[in-house]
PDB file of C-alpha atoms in Angstrom:
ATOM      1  CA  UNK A  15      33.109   5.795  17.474  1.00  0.00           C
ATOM      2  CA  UNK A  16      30.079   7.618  17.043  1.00  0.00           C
ATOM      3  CA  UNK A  17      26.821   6.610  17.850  1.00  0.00           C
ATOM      4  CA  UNK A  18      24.729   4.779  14.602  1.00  0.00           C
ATOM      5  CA  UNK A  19      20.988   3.846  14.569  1.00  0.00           C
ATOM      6  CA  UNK A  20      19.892   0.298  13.408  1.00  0.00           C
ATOM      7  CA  UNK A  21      16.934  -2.477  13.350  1.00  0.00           C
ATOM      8  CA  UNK A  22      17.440  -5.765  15.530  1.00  0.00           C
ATOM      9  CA  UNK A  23      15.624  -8.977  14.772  1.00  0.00           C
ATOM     10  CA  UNK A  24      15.525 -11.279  17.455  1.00  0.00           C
ATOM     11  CA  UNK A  25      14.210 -15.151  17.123  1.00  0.00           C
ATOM     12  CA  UNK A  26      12.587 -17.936  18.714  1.00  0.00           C
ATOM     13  CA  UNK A  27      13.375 -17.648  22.399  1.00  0.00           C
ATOM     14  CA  UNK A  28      15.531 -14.415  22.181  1.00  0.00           C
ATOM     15  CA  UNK A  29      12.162 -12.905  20.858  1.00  0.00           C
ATOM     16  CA  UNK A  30      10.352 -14.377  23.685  1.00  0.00           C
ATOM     17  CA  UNK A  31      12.816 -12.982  26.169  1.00  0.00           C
ATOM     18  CA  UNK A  32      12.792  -9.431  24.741  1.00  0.00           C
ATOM     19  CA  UNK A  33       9.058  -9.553  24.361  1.00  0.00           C
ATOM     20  CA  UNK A  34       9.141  -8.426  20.535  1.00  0.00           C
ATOM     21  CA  UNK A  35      10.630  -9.878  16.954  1.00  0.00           C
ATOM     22  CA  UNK A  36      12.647  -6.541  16.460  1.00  0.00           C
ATOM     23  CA  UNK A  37      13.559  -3.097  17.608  1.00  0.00           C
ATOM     24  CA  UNK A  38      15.428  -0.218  16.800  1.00  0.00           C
ATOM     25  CA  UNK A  39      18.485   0.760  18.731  1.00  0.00           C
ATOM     26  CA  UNK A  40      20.824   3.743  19.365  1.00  0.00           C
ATOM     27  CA  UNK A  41      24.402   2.327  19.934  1.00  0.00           C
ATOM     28  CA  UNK A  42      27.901   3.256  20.213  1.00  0.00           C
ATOM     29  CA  UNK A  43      29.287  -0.309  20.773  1.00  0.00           C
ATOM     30  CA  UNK A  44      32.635  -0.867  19.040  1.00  0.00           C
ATOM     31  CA  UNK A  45      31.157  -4.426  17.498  1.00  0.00           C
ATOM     32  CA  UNK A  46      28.810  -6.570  17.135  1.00  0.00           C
ATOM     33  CA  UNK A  47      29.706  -8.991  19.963  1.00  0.00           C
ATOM     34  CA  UNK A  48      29.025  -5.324  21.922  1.00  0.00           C
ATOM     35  CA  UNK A  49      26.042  -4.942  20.774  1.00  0.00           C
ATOM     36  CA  UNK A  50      24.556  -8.479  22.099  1.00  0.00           C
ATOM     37  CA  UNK A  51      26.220  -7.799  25.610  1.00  0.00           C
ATOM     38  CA  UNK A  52      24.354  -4.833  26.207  1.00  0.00           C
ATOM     39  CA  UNK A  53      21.149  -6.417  24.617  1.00  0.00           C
ATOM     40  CA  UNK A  54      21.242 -10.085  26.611  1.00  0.00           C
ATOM     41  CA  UNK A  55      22.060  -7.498  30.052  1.00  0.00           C
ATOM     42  CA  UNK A  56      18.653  -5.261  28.966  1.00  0.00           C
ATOM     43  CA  UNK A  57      16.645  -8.541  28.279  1.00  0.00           C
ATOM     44  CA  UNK A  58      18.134 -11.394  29.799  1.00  0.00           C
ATOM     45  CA  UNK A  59      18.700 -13.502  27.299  1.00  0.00           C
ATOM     46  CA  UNK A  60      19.860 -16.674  28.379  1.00  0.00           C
ATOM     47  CA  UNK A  61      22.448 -17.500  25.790  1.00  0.00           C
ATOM     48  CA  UNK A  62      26.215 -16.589  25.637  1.00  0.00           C
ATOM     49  CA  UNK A  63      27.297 -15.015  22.620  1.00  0.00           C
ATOM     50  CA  UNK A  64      29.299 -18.237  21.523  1.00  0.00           C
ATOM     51  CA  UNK A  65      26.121 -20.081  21.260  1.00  0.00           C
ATOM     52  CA  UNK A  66      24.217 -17.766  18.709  1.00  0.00           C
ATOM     53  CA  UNK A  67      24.791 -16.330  15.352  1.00  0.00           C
ATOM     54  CA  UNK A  68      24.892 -13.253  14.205  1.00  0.00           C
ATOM     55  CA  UNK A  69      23.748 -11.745  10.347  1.00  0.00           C
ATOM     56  CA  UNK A  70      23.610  -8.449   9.063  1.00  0.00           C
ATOM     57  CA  UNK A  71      21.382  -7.546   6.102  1.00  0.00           C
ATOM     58  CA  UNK A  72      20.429 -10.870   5.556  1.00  0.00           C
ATOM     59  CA  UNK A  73      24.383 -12.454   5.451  1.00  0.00           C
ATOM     60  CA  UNK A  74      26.340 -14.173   8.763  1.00  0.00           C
ATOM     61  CA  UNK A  75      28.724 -11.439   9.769  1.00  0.00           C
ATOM     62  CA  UNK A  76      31.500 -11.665  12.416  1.00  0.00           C
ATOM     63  CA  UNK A  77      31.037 -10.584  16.132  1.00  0.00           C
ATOM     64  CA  UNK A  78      33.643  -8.327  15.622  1.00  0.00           C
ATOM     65  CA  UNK A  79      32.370  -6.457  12.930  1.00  0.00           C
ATOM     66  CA  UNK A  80      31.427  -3.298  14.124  1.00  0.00           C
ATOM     67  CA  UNK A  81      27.376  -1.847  13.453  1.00  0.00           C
ATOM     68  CA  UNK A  82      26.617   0.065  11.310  1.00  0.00           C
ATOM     69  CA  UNK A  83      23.914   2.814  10.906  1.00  0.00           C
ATOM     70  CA  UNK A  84      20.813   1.838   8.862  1.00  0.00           C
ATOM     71  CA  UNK A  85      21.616  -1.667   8.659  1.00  0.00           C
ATOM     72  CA  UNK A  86      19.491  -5.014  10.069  1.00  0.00           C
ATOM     73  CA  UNK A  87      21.290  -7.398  12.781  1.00  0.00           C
ATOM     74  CA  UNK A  88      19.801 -10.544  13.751  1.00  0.00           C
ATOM     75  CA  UNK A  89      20.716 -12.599  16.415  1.00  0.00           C
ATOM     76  CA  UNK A  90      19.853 -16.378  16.173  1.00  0.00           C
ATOM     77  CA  UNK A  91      20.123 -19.087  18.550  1.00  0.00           C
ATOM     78  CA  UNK A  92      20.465 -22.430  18.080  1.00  0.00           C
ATOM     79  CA  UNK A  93      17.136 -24.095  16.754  1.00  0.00           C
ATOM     80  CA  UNK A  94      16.459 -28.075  17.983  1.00  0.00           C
ATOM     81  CA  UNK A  95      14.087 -29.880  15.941  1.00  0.00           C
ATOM     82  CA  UNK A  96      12.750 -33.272  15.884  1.00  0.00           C
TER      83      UNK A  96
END
């Protein structure tokens, strides 16, 4: 696979943990699922991949779609409210 360019959005405390709401990457990860490894292992991010969603151009897609180039992930986590 060849290596795409896209936009990540990150939220509530992945965006605290990566210090930024979004950022663009250079990747050659095989799928989404991938994609978040390499991010949570950059940034930390507390969460496993089975806790979190994941939506591309605005729509949930499946971890094991794989990116693509010009597109918009985002990565949500689960969101508590009272």
């Amino acid at each position: 696979m060849s290596s795409v360019r896209l936009t990540v959005l990150y939220f509530a405390s992945l965006r605290d943990a990566a210090g930024r709401a979004e950022e663009t990457v250079q990747t050659d990860a095989p799928a989404l699922r991938d994609l978040y490894a390499h991010l949570q292992a950059c940034h930390g991010f507390a969460f496993p991949v089975e806790r979190l969603r994941v939506a591309v151009d605005g729509a949930f897609a499946s971890w094991d779609e794989a990116p693509r180039a010009g597109t918009e992930v985002a990565f949500i986590p689960p969101v508590s409210g009272g």
